[in-house]
Amino acid sequence: MRDGQGEGRDTGLSRELLGWYDAHARALPWRVGPAARAAGEAPDPYRVWLSEIMLQQTTVAAVKAYFDRFTALWPTVGELAAAEDARVMGEWAGLGYYARARNLLKCARIVAGEHGGAFPRTIEGLRALPGIGPYTAAAIGAIAFDLPATVVDGNVERVMARLHNDPTPLPAAKPRLTAYAAALTPKARPGDYAQAVMDLGATVCTPRNPACGICPWRAPCAAQAAGTAAELPKKTPKQPKPVRLGIAYVALREDGAWLLERRPDTGLLGGMLGWPGSDWGDAPQETPPLEADWIALSTEARHTFTHFHLRLSLRVAHVPLSAAPSRGQFLPPEAFRPSDLPTVMRKVFDLAATQRPD
DNA sequence: TAATCGTGGGT
DNA sequence: TACCCAAGATT
């Protein structure tokens, strides 16, 4: 499909984009910018990996503080590998998609224990590690090791759909968009190029109101010519979110300890701390974790997950030192920070700590 | 293949 | 308010 003409065009396109990146690259805590890179500075594969895991389905703005905190606490993969599970899960709390944190630890321990602390330098080797899929393997390979790998994230899908004015809805369009992206990937500076396409998507070729007027790919863009850029990419309609109901129990012992439980490693909020409670469904049943004078709060906690809305009714109780719960364990104040809780559970804490029972 | 898995910000 | 979206992986 790619004849001599096409090859030349593609080389021109990547050169245009790299030139734009040299002038407009975002400065990011985990990034070695184009000037420093040209001067020979190499990125730290640990920092590249950590940032890529955090950035999965997560905005740059949300990641920055977590990245700074993690790298301050654990500057190397070996130190992260030696951390306690509960500590890492607590630091990840609030960032979401908690399987990432569990796989982060698994991966760190494999790299530290089986690879001498060095990340594999091949796409296949990276891809074999927990939490590293097709995108992340390509990103680490290109950015950390300058492997000629093609990254395809949401930015790249959008940029390619517009560049080729492809109306095929996602996710069905992904294989073709991947082929488009692969055909454009240059052999020179693949790491900078990968970051350049993503920067273009994040700052110019945005989902809404794309800034086509300042785009380095304005001339070759088929959607720009057709006037369809803002409508692409097409996506298949999403399923409506059902409402689920639940009950959460917040017990405060007289010495200031809170009754919390560690959720199982699999499923929603896996591996995180939470308040004991009912199942979440159509008709939750009262399942208090201990006998007490439970007081119902008038305000429920509302939270929306990826695929359902949750309304949690709250029950609070003050209990004596002799309290013997059937679930969970009492954590004294010095062993528990509200920031260790996933957001939905922190909402429960905030309501229980501030609402007056009635 | 399709469902599951979080959260905060923007519109 | 409600919906969309963000550097996806796993099963």
mmCIF file of C-alpha atoms (C1' of nucleotides) in Angstrom:
data_model
loop_
_atom_site.group_PDB
_atom_site.id
_atom_site.type_symbol
_atom_site.label_atom_id
_atom_site.label_comp_id
_atom_site.label_asym_id
_atom_site.label_seq_id
_atom_site.Cartn_x
_atom_site.Cartn_y
_atom_site.Cartn_z
ATOM 1 C CA MET A 1 0.000 0.000 0.000
ATOM 2 C CA ARG A 2 2.818 2.358 0.765
ATOM 3 C CA ASP A 3 4.629 3.176 -2.463
ATOM 4 C CA GLY A 4 7.621 5.468 -2.827
ATOM 5 C CA GLN A 5 5.343 8.481 -2.953
ATOM 6 C CA GLY A 6 3.625 7.537 0.272
ATOM 7 C CA GLU A 7 6.875 6.886 2.074
ATOM 8 C CA GLY A 8 8.100 10.325 1.198
ATOM 9 C CA ARG A 9 4.865 11.914 2.361
ATOM 10 C CA ASP A 10 4.998 10.089 5.664
ATOM 11 C CA THR A 11 8.575 11.114 6.298
ATOM 12 C CA GLY A 12 7.546 14.688 5.655
ATOM 13 C CA LEU A 13 4.647 14.418 8.058
ATOM 14 C CA SER A 14 6.723 13.058 10.930
ATOM 15 C CA ARG A 15 9.342 15.728 10.319
ATOM 16 C CA GLU A 16 6.698 18.447 10.468
ATOM 17 C CA LEU A 17 5.370 17.066 13.728
ATOM 18 C CA LEU A 18 8.814 16.702 15.310
ATOM 19 C CA GLY A 19 9.563 20.304 14.392
ATOM 20 C CA TRP A 20 6.352 21.379 16.090
ATOM 21 C CA TYR A 21 7.236 19.253 19.139
ATOM 22 C CA ASP A 22 10.685 20.838 19.380
ATOM 23 C CA ALA A 23 8.955 24.207 19.772
ATOM 24 C CA HIS A 24 5.801 23.298 21.697
ATOM 25 C CA ALA A 25 6.437 20.182 23.792
ATOM 26 C CA ARG A 26 4.710 20.247 27.159
ATOM 27 C CA ALA A 27 7.044 20.288 30.146
ATOM 28 C CA LEU A 28 6.024 17.316 32.294
ATOM 29 C CA PRO A 29 7.620 15.984 35.493
ATOM 30 C CA TRP A 30 8.388 12.594 33.936
ATOM 31 C CA ARG A 31 9.516 13.911 30.578
ATOM 32 C CA VAL A 32 12.958 14.596 29.143
ATOM 33 C CA GLY A 33 12.215 17.413 26.731
ATOM 34 C CA PRO A 34 13.394 17.422 23.123
ATOM 35 C CA ALA A 35 16.347 19.767 23.746
ATOM 36 C CA ALA A 36 17.712 17.755 26.669
ATOM 37 C CA ARG A 37 17.108 14.554 24.748
ATOM 38 C CA ALA A 38 19.034 15.876 21.762
ATOM 39 C CA ALA A 39 21.852 16.748 24.164
ATOM 40 C CA GLY A 40 22.043 13.109 25.178
ATOM 41 C CA GLU A 41 19.948 12.989 28.351
ATOM 42 C CA ALA A 42 18.119 9.682 28.676
ATOM 43 C CA PRO A 43 14.824 9.202 30.528
ATOM 44 C CA ASP A 44 14.722 6.999 33.634
ATOM 45 C CA PRO A 45 12.784 3.874 32.566
ATOM 46 C CA TYR A 46 11.320 3.603 36.087
ATOM 47 C CA ARG A 47 9.841 7.085 35.864
ATOM 48 C CA VAL A 48 8.597 6.480 32.336
ATOM 49 C CA TRP A 49 6.919 3.249 33.405
ATOM 50 C CA LEU A 50 5.387 4.763 36.551
ATOM 51 C CA SER A 51 4.011 7.743 34.644
ATOM 52 C CA GLU A 52 2.563 5.569 31.883
ATOM 53 C CA ILE A 53 0.732 3.338 34.352
ATOM 54 C CA MET A 54 -0.662 6.364 36.168
ATOM 55 C CA LEU A 55 -1.701 8.012 32.903
ATOM 56 C CA GLN A 56 -3.834 5.073 31.753
ATOM 57 C CA GLN A 57 -7.302 6.601 31.329
ATOM 58 C CA THR A 58 -6.243 9.393 33.656
ATOM 59 C CA THR A 59 -5.581 13.065 33.004
ATOM 60 C CA VAL A 60 -2.143 14.642 33.225
ATOM 61 C CA ALA A 61 -3.483 17.112 35.801
ATOM 62 C CA ALA A 62 -4.641 14.303 38.082
ATOM 63 C CA VAL A 63 -1.392 12.342 37.749
ATOM 64 C CA LYS A 64 1.149 15.046 38.541
ATOM 65 C CA ALA A 65 0.738 15.122 42.333
ATOM 66 C CA TYR A 66 0.659 11.316 42.564
ATOM 67 C CA PHE A 67 3.764 10.999 40.421
ATOM 68 C CA ASP A 68 5.650 13.492 42.578
ATOM 69 C CA ARG A 69 4.590 11.706 45.753
ATOM 70 C CA PHE A 70 5.445 8.212 44.504
ATOM 71 C CA THR A 71 8.861 9.200 43.195
ATOM 72 C CA ALA A 72 9.637 11.046 46.439
ATOM 73 C CA LEU A 73 8.642 8.029 48.549
ATOM 74 C CA TRP A 74 10.122 5.407 46.218
ATOM 75 C CA PRO A 75 12.839 6.858 43.941
ATOM 76 C CA THR A 76 13.707 3.499 42.377
ATOM 77 C CA VAL A 77 11.859 0.389 41.305
ATOM 78 C CA GLY A 78 13.737 -1.554 43.959
ATOM 79 C CA GLU A 79 12.423 0.686 46.709
ATOM 80 C CA LEU A 80 8.890 0.467 45.362
ATOM 81 C CA ALA A 81 9.202 -3.316 45.189
ATOM 82 C CA ALA A 82 10.119 -3.375 48.889
ATOM 83 C CA ALA A 83 7.159 -1.230 49.965
ATOM 84 C CA GLU A 84 4.234 -2.663 51.899
ATOM 85 C CA ASP A 85 1.106 -3.363 49.871
ATOM 86 C CA ALA A 86 -1.150 -1.310 52.149
ATOM 87 C CA ARG A 87 1.184 1.679 51.905
ATOM 88 C CA VAL A 88 1.181 1.654 48.115
ATOM 89 C CA MET A 89 -2.573 1.131 47.869
ATOM 90 C CA GLY A 90 -3.070 4.003 50.312
ATOM 91 C CA GLU A 91 -0.897 6.309 48.231
ATOM 92 C CA TRP A 92 -2.799 5.310 45.075
ATOM 93 C CA ALA A 93 -6.153 6.029 46.741
ATOM 94 C CA GLY A 94 -8.166 8.578 44.808
ATOM 95 C CA LEU A 95 -6.493 7.927 41.477
ATOM 96 C CA GLY A 96 -8.891 5.134 40.505
ATOM 97 C CA TYR A 97 -8.589 1.885 38.565
ATOM 98 C CA TYR A 98 -6.965 0.170 41.531
ATOM 99 C CA ALA A 99 -5.915 -2.911 39.586
ATOM 100 C CA ARG A 100 -3.199 -0.618 38.270
ATOM 101 C CA ALA A 101 -1.738 -0.265 41.767
ATOM 102 C CA ARG A 102 -1.868 -4.002 42.428
ATOM 103 C CA ASN A 103 -0.180 -4.696 39.078
ATOM 104 C CA LEU A 104 2.288 -1.884 39.733
ATOM 105 C CA LEU A 105 3.583 -3.730 42.780
ATOM 106 C CA LYS A 106 3.604 -7.086 41.002
ATOM 107 C CA CYS A 107 5.545 -5.576 38.139
ATOM 108 C CA ALA A 108 8.031 -3.764 40.394
ATOM 109 C CA ARG A 109 8.744 -6.993 42.271
ATOM 110 C CA ILE A 110 9.312 -8.923 39.053
ATOM 111 C CA VAL A 111 11.632 -6.259 37.665
ATOM 112 C CA ALA A 112 13.527 -5.999 40.958
ATOM 113 C CA GLY A 113 13.595 -9.730 41.639
ATOM 114 C CA GLU A 114 13.977 -11.299 38.225
ATOM 115 C CA HIS A 115 15.531 -8.583 36.065
ATOM 116 C CA GLY A 116 18.061 -7.098 38.454
ATOM 117 C CA GLY A 117 16.085 -3.887 38.711
ATOM 118 C CA ALA A 118 16.266 -3.150 34.960
ATOM 119 C CA PHE A 119 13.158 -2.989 32.785
ATOM 120 C CA PRO A 120 13.204 -5.238 29.706
ATOM 121 C CA ARG A 121 14.398 -3.413 26.600
ATOM 122 C CA THR A 122 12.127 -5.196 24.152
ATOM 123 C CA ILE A 123 8.440 -4.711 23.404
ATOM 124 C CA GLU A 124 7.755 -8.402 24.045
ATOM 125 C CA GLY A 125 9.622 -8.317 27.346
ATOM 126 C CA LEU A 126 7.694 -5.260 28.503
ATOM 127 C CA ARG A 127 4.392 -6.643 27.294
ATOM 128 C CA ALA A 128 4.868 -9.735 29.472
ATOM 129 C CA LEU A 129 4.834 -7.673 32.681
ATOM 130 C CA PRO A 130 1.653 -7.155 34.744
ATOM 131 C CA GLY A 131 -0.284 -4.026 33.864
ATOM 132 C CA ILE A 132 1.632 -3.426 30.648
ATOM 133 C CA GLY A 133 -0.545 -3.848 27.567
ATOM 134 C CA PRO A 134 0.007 -2.960 23.901
ATOM 135 C CA TYR A 135 -0.057 0.801 24.402
ATOM 136 C CA THR A 136 2.128 0.939 27.513
ATOM 137 C CA ALA A 137 4.728 -1.470 26.111
ATOM 138 C CA ALA A 138 5.050 0.687 23.009
ATOM 139 C CA ALA A 139 5.203 3.885 25.055
ATOM 140 C CA ILE A 140 7.925 2.634 27.401
ATOM 141 C CA GLY A 141 9.836 1.074 24.514
ATOM 142 C CA ALA A 142 9.758 4.246 22.446
ATOM 143 C CA ILE A 143 10.164 6.851 25.185
ATOM 144 C CA ALA A 144 12.641 5.078 27.457
ATOM 145 C CA PHE A 145 14.586 3.020 24.921
ATOM 146 C CA ASP A 146 13.955 4.694 21.556
ATOM 147 C CA LEU A 147 12.545 1.514 20.071
ATOM 148 C CA PRO A 148 10.673 2.201 16.806
ATOM 149 C CA ALA A 149 7.315 1.308 18.346
ATOM 150 C CA THR A 150 3.961 2.876 17.495
ATOM 151 C CA VAL A 151 1.872 4.146 20.391
ATOM 152 C CA VAL A 152 -1.892 4.109 19.947
ATOM 153 C CA ASP A 153 -3.802 5.789 22.739
ATOM 154 C CA GLY A 154 -6.980 7.833 22.605
ATOM 155 C CA ASN A 155 -5.062 10.851 21.309
ATOM 156 C CA VAL A 156 -3.538 8.913 18.445
ATOM 157 C CA GLU A 157 -6.880 7.346 17.545
ATOM 158 C CA ARG A 158 -8.460 10.777 17.324
ATOM 159 C CA VAL A 159 -5.598 12.317 15.349
ATOM 160 C CA MET A 160 -5.545 9.425 12.867
ATOM 161 C CA ALA A 161 -9.329 9.357 12.456
ATOM 162 C CA ARG A 162 -9.190 13.040 11.532
ATOM 163 C CA LEU A 163 -6.052 12.932 9.416
ATOM 164 C CA HIS A 164 -7.709 10.234 7.264
ATOM 165 C CA ASN A 165 -11.275 11.498 7.776
ATOM 166 C CA ASP A 166 -12.283 7.976 8.805
ATOM 167 C CA PRO A 167 -15.945 7.792 9.908
ATOM 168 C CA THR A 168 -15.727 4.222 11.238
ATOM 169 C CA PRO A 169 -16.898 4.203 14.868
ATOM 170 C CA LEU A 170 -14.530 3.198 17.659
ATOM 171 C CA PRO A 171 -13.636 0.683 18.846
ATOM 172 C CA ALA A 172 -14.173 -1.092 15.513
ATOM 173 C CA ALA A 173 -11.927 1.460 13.802
ATOM 174 C CA LYS A 174 -8.944 0.774 16.034
ATOM 175 C CA PRO A 175 -7.097 -1.733 13.794
ATOM 176 C CA ARG A 176 -7.229 0.629 10.831
ATOM 177 C CA LEU A 177 -6.229 3.647 12.908
ATOM 178 C CA THR A 178 -3.338 1.608 14.287
ATOM 179 C CA ALA A 179 -2.190 0.851 10.754
ATOM 180 C CA TYR A 180 -2.348 4.542 9.863
ATOM 181 C CA ALA A 181 -0.273 5.389 12.922
ATOM 182 C CA ALA A 182 2.287 2.674 12.205
ATOM 183 C CA ALA A 183 2.786 3.926 8.660
ATOM 184 C CA LEU A 184 3.667 7.374 9.993
ATOM 185 C CA THR A 185 6.090 6.326 12.744
ATOM 186 C CA PRO A 186 9.629 7.432 11.798
ATOM 187 C CA LYS A 187 12.771 5.411 12.437
ATOM 188 C CA ALA A 188 14.484 8.492 13.823
ATOM 189 C CA ARG A 189 13.475 9.884 17.257
ATOM 190 C CA PRO A 190 10.617 7.422 17.859
ATOM 191 C CA GLY A 191 10.389 8.451 21.526
ATOM 192 C CA ASP A 192 9.995 12.130 20.747
ATOM 193 C CA TYR A 193 7.597 11.275 17.939
ATOM 194 C CA ALA A 194 5.371 9.195 20.241
ATOM 195 C CA GLN A 195 5.164 12.039 22.709
ATOM 196 C CA ALA A 196 4.648 14.528 19.888
ATOM 197 C CA VAL A 197 1.531 12.807 18.523
ATOM 198 C CA MET A 198 0.067 12.592 22.010
ATOM 199 C CA ASP A 199 0.882 16.240 22.724
ATOM 200 C CA LEU A 200 -0.755 17.201 19.450
ATOM 201 C CA GLY A 201 -3.898 15.331 20.434
ATOM 202 C CA ALA A 202 -3.894 16.770 23.942
ATOM 203 C CA THR A 203 -3.270 20.421 23.056
ATOM 204 C CA VAL A 204 -4.305 21.008 19.409
ATOM 205 C CA CYS A 205 -6.308 18.105 17.983
ATOM 206 C CA THR A 206 -8.587 18.074 21.031
ATOM 207 C CA PRO A 207 -11.903 16.204 21.304
ATOM 208 C CA ARG A 208 -13.928 19.416 21.217
ATOM 209 C CA ASN A 209 -13.043 22.651 19.484
ATOM 210 C CA PRO A 210 -9.843 21.418 17.817
ATOM 211 C CA ALA A 211 -7.392 24.236 17.091
ATOM 212 C CA CYS A 212 -7.007 23.404 13.422
ATOM 213 C CA GLY A 213 -5.729 26.910 12.698
ATOM 214 C CA ILE A 214 -2.437 26.250 14.468
ATOM 215 C CA CYS A 215 -2.072 22.550 13.642
ATOM 216 C CA PRO A 216 1.187 21.435 12.007
ATOM 217 C CA TRP A 217 -0.847 18.805 10.150
ATOM 218 C CA ARG A 218 -3.533 21.183 8.888
ATOM 219 C CA ALA A 219 -2.481 20.879 5.231
ATOM 220 C CA PRO A 220 -2.526 17.063 4.952
ATOM 221 C CA CYS A 221 -5.584 16.604 7.228
ATOM 222 C CA ALA A 222 -8.523 15.098 5.344
ATOM 223 C CA ALA A 223 -11.041 16.000 8.035
ATOM 224 C CA GLN A 224 -9.886 19.616 7.986
ATOM 225 C CA ALA A 225 -10.455 19.673 4.230
ATOM 226 C CA ALA A 226 -13.894 18.077 4.647
ATOM 227 C CA GLY A 227 -14.861 20.191 7.641
ATOM 228 C CA THR A 228 -15.521 17.094 9.777
ATOM 229 C CA ALA A 229 -12.676 17.309 12.295
ATOM 230 C CA ALA A 230 -14.846 18.217 15.288
ATOM 231 C CA GLU A 231 -17.168 15.253 14.606
ATOM 232 C CA LEU A 232 -14.420 12.640 14.638
ATOM 233 C CA PRO A 233 -13.765 10.083 15.846
ATOM 234 C CA LYS A 234 -17.203 8.513 15.830
ATOM 235 C CA LYS A 235 -17.934 6.242 18.775
ATOM 236 C CA THR A 236 -20.491 3.546 19.394
ATOM 237 C CA PRO A 237 -23.204 4.727 21.815
ATOM 238 C CA LYS A 238 -22.610 3.978 25.485
ATOM 239 C CA GLN A 239 -24.846 1.902 27.706
ATOM 240 C CA PRO A 240 -26.874 3.826 30.280
ATOM 241 C CA LYS A 241 -25.713 3.492 33.878
ATOM 242 C CA PRO A 242 -28.140 1.760 36.259
ATOM 243 C CA VAL A 243 -28.560 2.924 39.856
ATOM 244 C CA ARG A 244 -27.416 0.562 42.616
ATOM 245 C CA LEU A 245 -28.237 0.948 46.295
ATOM 246 C CA GLY A 246 -26.177 -0.010 49.324
ATOM 247 C CA ILE A 247 -25.678 0.484 53.067
ATOM 248 C CA ALA A 248 -22.376 1.415 54.721
ATOM 249 C CA TYR A 249 -21.608 1.165 58.435
ATOM 250 C CA VAL A 250 -19.256 3.589 60.151
ATOM 251 C CA ALA A 251 -18.322 2.532 63.660
ATOM 252 C CA LEU A 252 -16.191 4.786 65.853
ATOM 253 C CA ARG A 253 -14.733 3.132 68.946
ATOM 254 C CA GLU A 254 -14.404 5.209 72.116
ATOM 255 C CA ASP A 255 -10.605 5.296 71.737
ATOM 256 C CA GLY A 256 -10.942 6.930 68.315
ATOM 257 C CA ALA A 257 -10.435 3.787 66.202
ATOM 258 C CA TRP A 258 -12.528 3.290 63.051
ATOM 259 C CA LEU A 259 -13.896 -0.065 61.886
ATOM 260 C CA LEU A 260 -12.571 -0.687 58.382
ATOM 261 C CA GLU A 261 -12.001 -3.705 56.213
ATOM 262 C CA ARG A 262 -9.599 -4.575 53.431
ATOM 263 C CA ARG A 263 -11.548 -5.387 50.268
ATOM 264 C CA PRO A 264 -10.669 -8.556 48.337
ATOM 265 C CA ASP A 265 -8.022 -8.196 45.630
ATOM 266 C CA THR A 266 -10.438 -8.859 42.804
ATOM 267 C CA GLY A 267 -13.354 -6.756 41.675
ATOM 268 C CA LEU A 268 -14.394 -3.178 42.328
ATOM 269 C CA LEU A 269 -12.005 -1.227 44.581
ATOM 270 C CA GLY A 270 -10.002 -4.437 44.962
ATOM 271 C CA GLY A 271 -7.299 -4.308 47.610
ATOM 272 C CA MET A 272 -8.516 -0.991 49.034
ATOM 273 C CA LEU A 273 -9.751 -0.098 52.504
ATOM 274 C CA GLY A 274 -13.483 0.431 52.885
ATOM 275 C CA TRP A 275 -16.359 0.574 55.327
ATOM 276 C CA PRO A 276 -18.203 -2.665 56.029
ATOM 277 C CA GLY A 277 -21.506 -2.745 54.231
ATOM 278 C CA SER A 278 -24.168 -4.514 52.266
ATOM 279 C CA ASP A 279 -23.915 -5.735 48.715
ATOM 280 C CA TRP A 280 -24.752 -3.049 46.144
ATOM 281 C CA GLY A 281 -27.891 -3.828 44.174
ATOM 282 C CA ASP A 282 -31.604 -3.238 43.920
ATOM 283 C CA ALA A 283 -32.602 -4.040 47.520
ATOM 284 C CA PRO A 284 -29.689 -3.991 49.967
ATOM 285 C CA GLN A 285 -30.133 -5.785 53.286
ATOM 286 C CA GLU A 286 -29.061 -4.583 56.715
ATOM 287 C CA THR A 287 -25.812 -6.406 57.529
ATOM 288 C CA PRO A 288 -24.225 -4.536 60.457
ATOM 289 C CA PRO A 289 -20.677 -5.700 61.278
ATOM 290 C CA LEU A 290 -21.406 -5.601 65.000
ATOM 291 C CA GLU A 291 -24.268 -5.114 67.430
ATOM 292 C CA ALA A 292 -24.714 -1.446 68.254
ATOM 293 C CA ASP A 293 -27.211 1.383 68.332
ATOM 294 C CA TRP A 294 -26.847 2.208 64.644
ATOM 295 C CA ILE A 295 -28.145 5.632 63.715
ATOM 296 C CA ALA A 296 -29.244 6.284 60.151
ATOM 297 C CA LEU A 297 -28.008 9.493 58.555
ATOM 298 C CA SER A 298 -30.496 11.484 56.520
ATOM 299 C CA THR A 299 -27.945 12.221 53.789
ATOM 300 C CA GLU A 300 -26.793 9.419 51.518
ATOM 301 C CA ALA A 301 -23.432 9.210 49.802
ATOM 302 C CA ARG A 302 -23.706 9.408 46.024
ATOM 303 C CA HIS A 303 -20.995 8.282 43.693
ATOM 304 C CA THR A 304 -20.735 7.342 40.026
ATOM 305 C CA PHE A 305 -18.502 4.510 38.873
ATOM 306 C CA THR A 306 -17.629 3.575 35.313
ATOM 307 C CA HIS A 307 -20.771 1.545 34.771
ATOM 308 C CA PHE A 308 -23.267 2.398 37.533
ATOM 309 C CA HIS A 309 -24.479 5.093 39.904
ATOM 310 C CA LEU A 310 -24.296 4.266 43.603
ATOM 311 C CA ARG A 311 -26.413 5.606 46.456
ATOM 312 C CA LEU A 312 -25.134 4.565 49.854
ATOM 313 C CA SER A 313 -27.290 4.854 52.965
ATOM 314 C CA LEU A 314 -25.169 5.458 56.047
ATOM 315 C CA ARG A 315 -25.366 4.009 59.538
ATOM 316 C CA VAL A 316 -23.109 5.337 62.282
ATOM 317 C CA ALA A 317 -22.451 4.105 65.806
ATOM 318 C CA HIS A 318 -20.226 4.888 68.768
ATOM 319 C CA VAL A 319 -19.072 1.653 70.347
ATOM 320 C CA PRO A 320 -17.140 0.635 73.476
ATOM 321 C CA LEU A 321 -13.635 -0.840 73.664
ATOM 322 C CA SER A 322 -15.230 -4.235 74.156
ATOM 323 C CA ALA A 323 -16.865 -4.170 70.723
ATOM 324 C CA ALA A 324 -16.206 -7.397 68.803
ATOM 325 C CA PRO A 325 -16.963 -6.950 65.101
ATOM 326 C CA SER A 326 -17.781 -9.873 62.820
ATOM 327 C CA ARG A 327 -16.079 -8.131 59.922
ATOM 328 C CA GLY A 328 -13.128 -5.788 59.491
ATOM 329 C CA GLN A 329 -10.858 -4.442 62.190
ATOM 330 C CA PHE A 330 -10.547 -1.272 64.227
ATOM 331 C CA LEU A 331 -7.761 0.990 63.022
ATOM 332 C CA PRO A 332 -6.480 3.596 65.489
ATOM 333 C CA PRO A 333 -6.121 7.162 64.174
ATOM 334 C CA GLU A 334 -2.357 6.818 63.786
ATOM 335 C CA ALA A 335 -2.818 3.781 61.527
ATOM 336 C CA PHE A 336 -5.446 5.302 59.264
ATOM 337 C CA ARG A 337 -5.578 8.407 57.093
ATOM 338 C CA PRO A 338 -8.838 9.318 55.315
ATOM 339 C CA SER A 339 -6.664 9.883 52.250
ATOM 340 C CA ASP A 340 -5.951 6.135 52.241
ATOM 341 C CA LEU A 341 -9.577 5.569 51.195
ATOM 342 C CA PRO A 342 -10.869 5.365 47.631
ATOM 343 C CA THR A 343 -13.038 8.374 46.867
ATOM 344 C CA VAL A 344 -16.413 6.753 47.426
ATOM 345 C CA MET A 345 -15.302 5.599 50.881
ATOM 346 C CA ARG A 346 -13.832 8.999 51.697
ATOM 347 C CA LYS A 347 -17.204 10.556 50.840
ATOM 348 C CA VAL A 348 -18.768 8.216 53.402
ATOM 349 C CA PHE A 349 -16.173 9.226 55.972
ATOM 350 C CA ASP A 350 -16.724 12.924 55.334
ATOM 351 C CA LEU A 351 -20.481 12.588 55.738
ATOM 352 C CA ALA A 352 -20.229 10.423 58.855
ATOM 353 C CA ALA A 353 -17.747 12.809 60.452
ATOM 354 C CA THR A 354 -19.751 15.943 59.781
ATOM 355 C CA GLN A 355 -23.441 15.005 59.573
ATOM 356 C CA ARG A 356 -25.484 15.077 62.749
ATOM 357 C CA PRO A 357 -27.565 11.914 63.065
ATOM 358 C CA ASP A 358 -31.304 12.535 63.307
ATOM 359 C "C1'" DT B 1 -15.830 -9.800 21.976
ATOM 360 C "C1'" DA B 2 -17.730 -7.258 25.537
ATOM 361 C "C1'" DA B 3 -17.814 -6.153 30.219
ATOM 362 C "C1'" DT B 4 -15.347 -4.559 34.036
ATOM 363 C "C1'" DC B 5 -12.759 -1.272 36.322
ATOM 364 C "C1'" DG B 6 -12.497 5.205 39.171
ATOM 365 C "C1'" DT B 7 -12.209 9.684 39.283
ATOM 366 C "C1'" DG B 8 -12.176 14.760 38.509
ATOM 367 C "C1'" DG B 9 -12.674 18.341 35.287
ATOM 368 C "C1'" DG B 10 -14.809 20.468 31.346
ATOM 369 C "C1'" DT B 11 -18.978 21.731 28.815
ATOM 370 C "C1'" DT C 1 -27.683 18.344 35.748
ATOM 371 C "C1'" DA C 2 -25.895 15.109 32.784
ATOM 372 C "C1'" DC C 3 -22.723 13.705 29.783
ATOM 373 C "C1'" DC C 4 -18.159 13.378 27.828
ATOM 374 C "C1'" DC C 5 -13.622 12.519 28.292
ATOM 375 C "C1'" DA C 6 -8.505 11.071 29.854
ATOM 376 C "C1'" DA C 7 -1.091 8.370 27.801
ATOM 377 C "C1'" DG C 8 -5.923 1.109 28.601
ATOM 378 C "C1'" DA C 9 -5.474 -3.574 30.742
ATOM 379 C "C1'" DT C 10 -7.581 -7.670 31.927
ATOM 380 C "C1'" DT C 11 -10.648 -11.462 31.625
#
